[in-house]
Amino acid sequence: MKQNGHILPWIGSGGLYLIAVAAGALLVEVPDLKTQLADTGAVYILGPARELLSKGLYERADVYFHKGAEYVKEEAFESIYQKWLHEIHPIKHVHAEGAEIEEIMPWLRLATKSNPHNVEAYLVASYWLNGAAGQPETALQVINEAIEKNPDRYELFQEKGRLLLGLHRDDEAASALESALAFVARPEQDDPEQAALDLSFILTIQSFLYEALGQQEQAIRTTEVFLSIHPDQPVFTKRLEALRYGKMDPEHAKERIEELFVKNHECSREEHDHDNDH
Amino acid sequence: MNNILIITQTVWLEMVRRKDIYIILALQAFCTFMLTSISAFGSEAPSSYIMDIGLMLAFLLSIGLAIILGSRQLPAEIRSGTIFSILTKPISRMEFLIGKWLGLWTGMLATNLLFYLIVSGVTLTRNFSFEPTVLIQVFCLHAMLLAIIIAVSLFFTMFFTQGAGGAATAIFVILCYFILPRIPHLLIYEQGWRAGALWGIYHIAPHLELFDMRARVLHNWGALDIGTFLGTMAYGLIITAAFIGFSWALFRRKYFKRGEQL
């Protein structure tokens, strides 16, 4: 009996340890397991914490993009302490350039690791990898990973289409944009206004892309869909007529796509005077 | 002075004997090394993030350790009854208090030095270059912050138990570090006596955020000008001295009873 008294705490502790390991294993991302456990208590409880952490890490990336400058908030008064603090933390508005941009990548990676549904972090990572870092293939890998974890987000397919067009893989780009179109048309969108704008944009791109690929029927179809949404667009009405008469200009269509897909970074900080500050 | 050094030495011995520091150091080293395993989407990113998270951990862990160790000193002496044997010796209460503070502070300095060596060592191996002068300034202001926190924790344990003193110090640090700098912004939405009270608190309470200049080393902003740096150090020294003074004012009139469980 005395021996049992020595053993029981060990067995109990060992059991608790095994439960802890099992609980940890449940949180590891195994695709099938994740689907099965999507609505279990652990995921439900940890969800908001992961989202918050991911948001914090994403904001940290923004701080690095602004080379350490924090958000400037409106203040009711100015005292010696604020002036003192600004001596230590100068307020300036600068953006990271060139290789410095890569400093934001670890924060974006941590943001996506802590919450794989942080689509914005994936999109920003892809944008800078494809742009300033000059690594479009890596950007494509990032977007493919994001799609694997968020298979129903049209923004990711739209970005994939953009990357593939840049890599001159036009057929794959068309396929990615078809997926984007399928998901953007769904009624349950986080930002319906943006989704409506993106729907028009995707249709426009597709219309020109199919023209560039010489696929007349597809080009006509997408232009018709566009006009069903925006009937008062004389330019597209003329374009539809031209397409129906078989007037295809693939080179001009490619130029239009390049013009449409030029994307500039927009600084999210409203308090900065972007015309004079930079 | 000799008496102060004797008390300081006993504090060091206690810090070495107990396992808190080793565990915290191991935690810091483990977390910092784990950060090196992050692959930032395959890009060759500079390791500023390692220094960022490493220094943040150094701040958090050192503040936590300073609160734990600082709030333990006096209540432990009272609980074990050693305070009676110490006070019967030719040591003044001021010497006892300063000895405790100095022991904790110098012990924390040594620990902090190891924190910084781990972080800067790991960061240097991952292609992030920084100005050593700026890191030294960060270290000095961090050390001054710890000096204040230790003095505050000693002050609170003059009338609170170990747990309550530690909690009170932690709340004080959170308020002065995170909430106080936000008061000018919060006052936009406040009026009347509440606005007046917040304005008063803002000007009276110690501004601990001034001792955190990590951003300067992380974003290569260069060293702080010597006037501001020395001014901030002097400000920290005055706050520390004030809290040691308040503690002494309470401690010199404190009556100890055998069996008291402070």
Tab-separated table of N, CA and C in Angstrom, chain A residues 102-172:
chain	number	residue	atom	x	y	z
A	102	GLU	N	12.635	43.918	-46.493
A	102	GLU	CA	12.636	42.515	-46.064
A	102	GLU	C	12.533	42.365	-44.548
A	103	GLU	N	12.782	43.469	-43.823
A	103	GLU	CA	12.663	43.399	-42.359
A	103	GLU	C	11.224	43.144	-41.919
A	104	ILE	N	10.276	43.448	-42.788
A	104	ILE	CA	8.873	43.219	-42.399
A	104	ILE	C	8.474	41.750	-42.561
A	105	MET	N	9.267	41.009	-43.347
A	105	MET	CA	8.871	39.630	-43.685
A	105	MET	C	8.746	38.708	-42.463
A	106	PRO	N	9.730	38.727	-41.525
A	106	PRO	CA	9.569	37.821	-40.375
A	106	PRO	C	8.289	38.102	-39.588
A	107	TRP	N	7.892	39.383	-39.516
A	107	TRP	CA	6.672	39.729	-38.764
A	107	TRP	C	5.436	39.207	-39.487
A	108	LEU	N	5.470	39.313	-40.819
A	108	LEU	CA	4.334	38.801	-41.585
A	108	LEU	C	4.274	37.275	-41.480
A	109	ARG	N	5.468	36.657	-41.488
A	109	ARG	CA	5.504	35.194	-41.351
A	109	ARG	C	4.944	34.770	-39.986
A	110	LEU	N	5.346	35.492	-38.930
A	110	LEU	CA	4.840	35.179	-37.590
A	110	LEU	C	3.329	35.416	-37.516
A	111	ALA	N	2.869	36.471	-38.210
A	111	ALA	CA	1.430	36.775	-38.212
A	111	ALA	C	0.644	35.651	-38.878
A	112	THR	N	1.184	35.121	-39.982
A	112	THR	CA	0.460	34.049	-40.675
A	112	THR	C	0.590	32.715	-39.933
A	113	LYS	N	1.703	32.552	-39.218
A	113	LYS	CA	1.867	31.323	-38.421
A	113	LYS	C	0.883	31.325	-37.258
A	114	SER	N	0.733	32.501	-36.613
A	114	SER	CA	-0.158	32.536	-35.451
A	114	SER	C	-1.622	32.513	-35.866
A	115	ASN	N	-1.933	33.021	-37.050
A	115	ASN	CA	-3.300	32.904	-37.555
A	115	ASN	C	-3.264	32.720	-39.074
A	116	PRO	N	-3.365	31.480	-39.522
A	116	PRO	CA	-3.272	31.219	-40.976
A	116	PRO	C	-4.418	31.849	-41.767
A	117	HIS	N	-5.430	32.369	-41.073
A	117	HIS	CA	-6.550	33.011	-41.780
A	117	HIS	C	-6.362	34.519	-41.911
A	118	ASN	N	-5.175	35.003	-41.543
A	118	ASN	CA	-4.881	36.423	-41.721
A	118	ASN	C	-4.478	36.649	-43.190
A	119	VAL	N	-5.477	36.776	-44.026
A	119	VAL	CA	-5.270	36.868	-45.477
A	119	VAL	C	-4.481	38.126	-45.843
A	120	GLU	N	-4.746	39.213	-45.125
A	120	GLU	CA	-4.079	40.480	-45.423
A	120	GLU	C	-2.556	40.344	-45.275
A	121	ALA	N	-2.136	39.606	-44.248
A	121	ALA	CA	-0.687	39.414	-44.036
A	121	ALA	C	-0.076	38.662	-45.218
A	122	TYR	N	-0.778	37.643	-45.697
A	122	TYR	CA	-0.293	36.892	-46.859
A	122	TYR	C	-0.195	37.799	-48.088
A	123	LEU	N	-1.244	38.612	-48.281
A	123	LEU	CA	-1.280	39.477	-49.469
A	123	LEU	C	-0.154	40.514	-49.434
A	124	VAL	N	0.082	41.090	-48.250
A	124	VAL	CA	1.153	42.094	-48.129
A	124	VAL	C	2.517	41.440	-48.375
A	125	ALA	N	2.698	40.246	-47.822
A	125	ALA	CA	3.963	39.521	-48.031
A	125	ALA	C	4.179	39.260	-49.519
A	126	SER	N	3.127	38.813	-50.175
A	126	SER	CA	3.221	38.525	-51.615
A	126	SER	C	3.548	39.790	-52.408
A	127	TYR	N	2.885	40.890	-52.043
A	127	TYR	CA	3.089	42.153	-52.758
A	127	TYR	C	4.557	42.588	-52.708
A	128	TRP	N	5.146	42.550	-51.508
A	128	TRP	CA	6.531	43.016	-51.371
A	128	TRP	C	7.542	42.017	-51.923
A	129	LEU	N	7.229	40.725	-51.789
A	129	LEU	CA	8.146	39.718	-52.351
A	129	LEU	C	8.192	39.837	-53.869
A	130	ASN	N	7.033	40.067	-54.456
A	130	ASN	CA	6.956	40.186	-55.915
A	130	ASN	C	7.541	41.519	-56.386
A	131	GLY	N	7.369	42.552	-55.563
A	131	GLY	CA	7.816	43.888	-55.956
A	131	GLY	C	9.245	44.190	-55.558
A	132	ALA	N	9.398	44.808	-54.394
A	132	ALA	CA	10.721	45.296	-53.964
A	132	ALA	C	11.752	44.187	-53.829
A	133	ALA	N	11.314	42.995	-53.362
A	133	ALA	CA	12.282	41.908	-53.160
A	133	ALA	C	12.608	41.187	-54.461
A	134	GLY	N	11.785	41.374	-55.487
A	134	GLY	CA	12.042	40.746	-56.795
A	134	GLY	C	12.025	39.230	-56.750
A	135	GLN	N	11.110	38.655	-55.964
A	135	GLN	CA	11.025	37.190	-55.863
A	135	GLN	C	9.591	36.726	-56.175
A	136	PRO	N	9.184	36.831	-57.451
A	136	PRO	CA	7.789	36.468	-57.765
A	136	PRO	C	7.464	34.999	-57.497
A	137	GLU	N	8.463	34.111	-57.697
A	137	GLU	CA	8.206	32.678	-57.468
A	137	GLU	C	7.920	32.430	-55.986
A	138	THR	N	8.692	33.116	-55.115
A	138	THR	CA	8.461	32.963	-53.668
A	138	THR	C	7.088	33.522	-53.318
A	139	ALA	N	6.743	34.654	-53.945
A	139	ALA	CA	5.426	35.255	-53.693
A	139	ALA	C	4.321	34.277	-54.066
A	140	LEU	N	4.536	33.560	-55.170
A	140	LEU	CA	3.545	32.573	-55.617
A	140	LEU	C	3.413	31.422	-54.612
A	141	GLN	N	4.561	31.021	-54.054
A	141	GLN	CA	4.530	29.964	-53.033
A	141	GLN	C	3.720	30.426	-51.819
A	142	VAL	N	3.934	31.693	-51.450
A	142	VAL	CA	3.224	32.258	-50.289
A	142	VAL	C	1.724	32.224	-50.552
A	143	ILE	N	1.330	32.645	-51.758
A	143	ILE	CA	-0.099	32.691	-52.086
A	143	ILE	C	-0.676	31.278	-52.167
A	144	ASN	N	0.113	30.332	-52.689
A	144	ASN	CA	-0.381	28.949	-52.736
A	144	ASN	C	-0.607	28.402	-51.327
A	145	GLU	N	0.314	28.750	-50.423
A	145	GLU	CA	0.142	28.329	-49.019
A	145	GLU	C	-1.123	28.964	-48.434
A	146	ALA	N	-1.310	30.248	-48.744
A	146	ALA	CA	-2.487	30.960	-48.229
A	146	ALA	C	-3.775	30.333	-48.761
A	147	ILE	N	-3.768	29.934	-50.039
A	147	ILE	CA	-4.968	29.325	-50.642
A	147	ILE	C	-5.248	27.966	-49.997
A	148	GLU	N	-4.153	27.256	-49.702
A	148	GLU	CA	-4.313	25.946	-49.057
A	148	GLU	C	-5.043	26.098	-47.718
A	149	LYS	N	-4.733	27.202	-47.023
A	149	LYS	CA	-5.332	27.402	-45.698
A	149	LYS	C	-6.640	28.189	-45.755
A	150	ASN	N	-6.844	28.919	-46.843
A	150	ASN	CA	-8.079	29.710	-46.987
A	150	ASN	C	-8.624	29.484	-48.398
A	151	PRO	N	-9.151	28.290	-48.653
A	151	PRO	CA	-9.493	27.956	-50.053
A	151	PRO	C	-10.679	28.728	-50.624
A	152	ASP	N	-11.363	29.513	-49.800
A	152	ASP	CA	-12.560	30.200	-50.316
A	152	ASP	C	-12.405	31.719	-50.358
A	153	ARG	N	-11.163	32.237	-50.286
A	153	ARG	CA	-10.972	33.684	-50.296
A	153	ARG	C	-10.577	34.154	-51.695
A	154	TYR	N	-11.471	34.937	-52.303
A	154	TYR	CA	-11.254	35.355	-53.694
A	154	TYR	C	-10.003	36.221	-53.836
A	155	GLU	N	-9.670	37.018	-52.779
A	155	GLU	CA	-8.522	37.938	-52.853
A	155	GLU	C	-7.231	37.179	-53.188
A	156	LEU	N	-7.140	35.962	-52.645
A	156	LEU	CA	-5.921	35.169	-52.852
A	156	LEU	C	-5.823	34.677	-54.303
A	157	PHE	N	-6.963	34.278	-54.864
A	157	PHE	CA	-6.954	33.833	-56.265
A	157	PHE	C	-6.686	35.019	-57.196
A	158	GLN	N	-7.219	36.177	-56.809
A	158	GLN	CA	-6.987	37.389	-57.598
A	158	GLN	C	-5.491	37.724	-57.608
A	159	GLU	N	-4.861	37.629	-56.409
A	159	GLU	CA	-3.430	37.906	-56.303
A	159	GLU	C	-2.619	36.856	-57.068
A	160	LYS	N	-3.091	35.600	-56.996
A	160	LYS	CA	-2.402	34.532	-57.727
A	160	LYS	C	-2.449	34.823	-59.228
A	161	GLY	N	-3.609	35.282	-59.690
A	161	GLY	CA	-3.756	35.648	-61.099
A	161	GLY	C	-2.775	36.744	-61.478
A	162	ARG	N	-2.657	37.740	-60.606
A	162	ARG	CA	-1.744	38.857	-60.875
A	162	ARG	C	-0.293	38.357	-60.981
A	163	LEU	N	0.089	37.483	-60.035
A	163	LEU	CA	1.462	36.959	-60.023
A	163	LEU	C	1.735	36.132	-61.286
A	164	LEU	N	0.766	35.293	-61.649
A	164	LEU	CA	0.961	34.429	-62.810
A	164	LEU	C	1.038	35.240	-64.101
A	165	LEU	N	0.267	36.326	-64.160
A	165	LEU	CA	0.359	37.197	-65.342
A	165	LEU	C	1.756	37.809	-65.437
A	166	GLY	N	2.286	38.187	-64.272
A	166	GLY	CA	3.644	38.750	-64.219
A	166	GLY	C	4.679	37.733	-64.669
A	167	LEU	N	4.395	36.470	-64.399
A	167	LEU	CA	5.330	35.397	-64.779
A	167	LEU	C	5.041	34.876	-66.201
A	168	HIS	N	4.111	35.532	-66.885
A	168	HIS	CA	3.710	35.173	-68.252
A	168	HIS	C	3.157	33.749	-68.337
A	169	ARG	N	2.479	33.330	-67.275
A	169	ARG	CA	1.794	32.027	-67.299
A	169	ARG	C	0.300	32.338	-67.428
A	170	ASP	N	-0.064	32.806	-68.630
A	170	ASP	CA	-1.396	33.388	-68.839
A	170	ASP	C	-2.541	32.385	-68.669
A	171	ASP	N	-2.345	31.144	-69.133
A	171	ASP	CA	-3.427	30.152	-69.006
A	171	ASP	C	-3.746	29.874	-67.539
A	172	GLU	N	-2.662	29.713	-66.729
A	172	GLU	CA	-2.862	29.462	-65.292
A	172	GLU	C	-3.499	30.678	-64.634
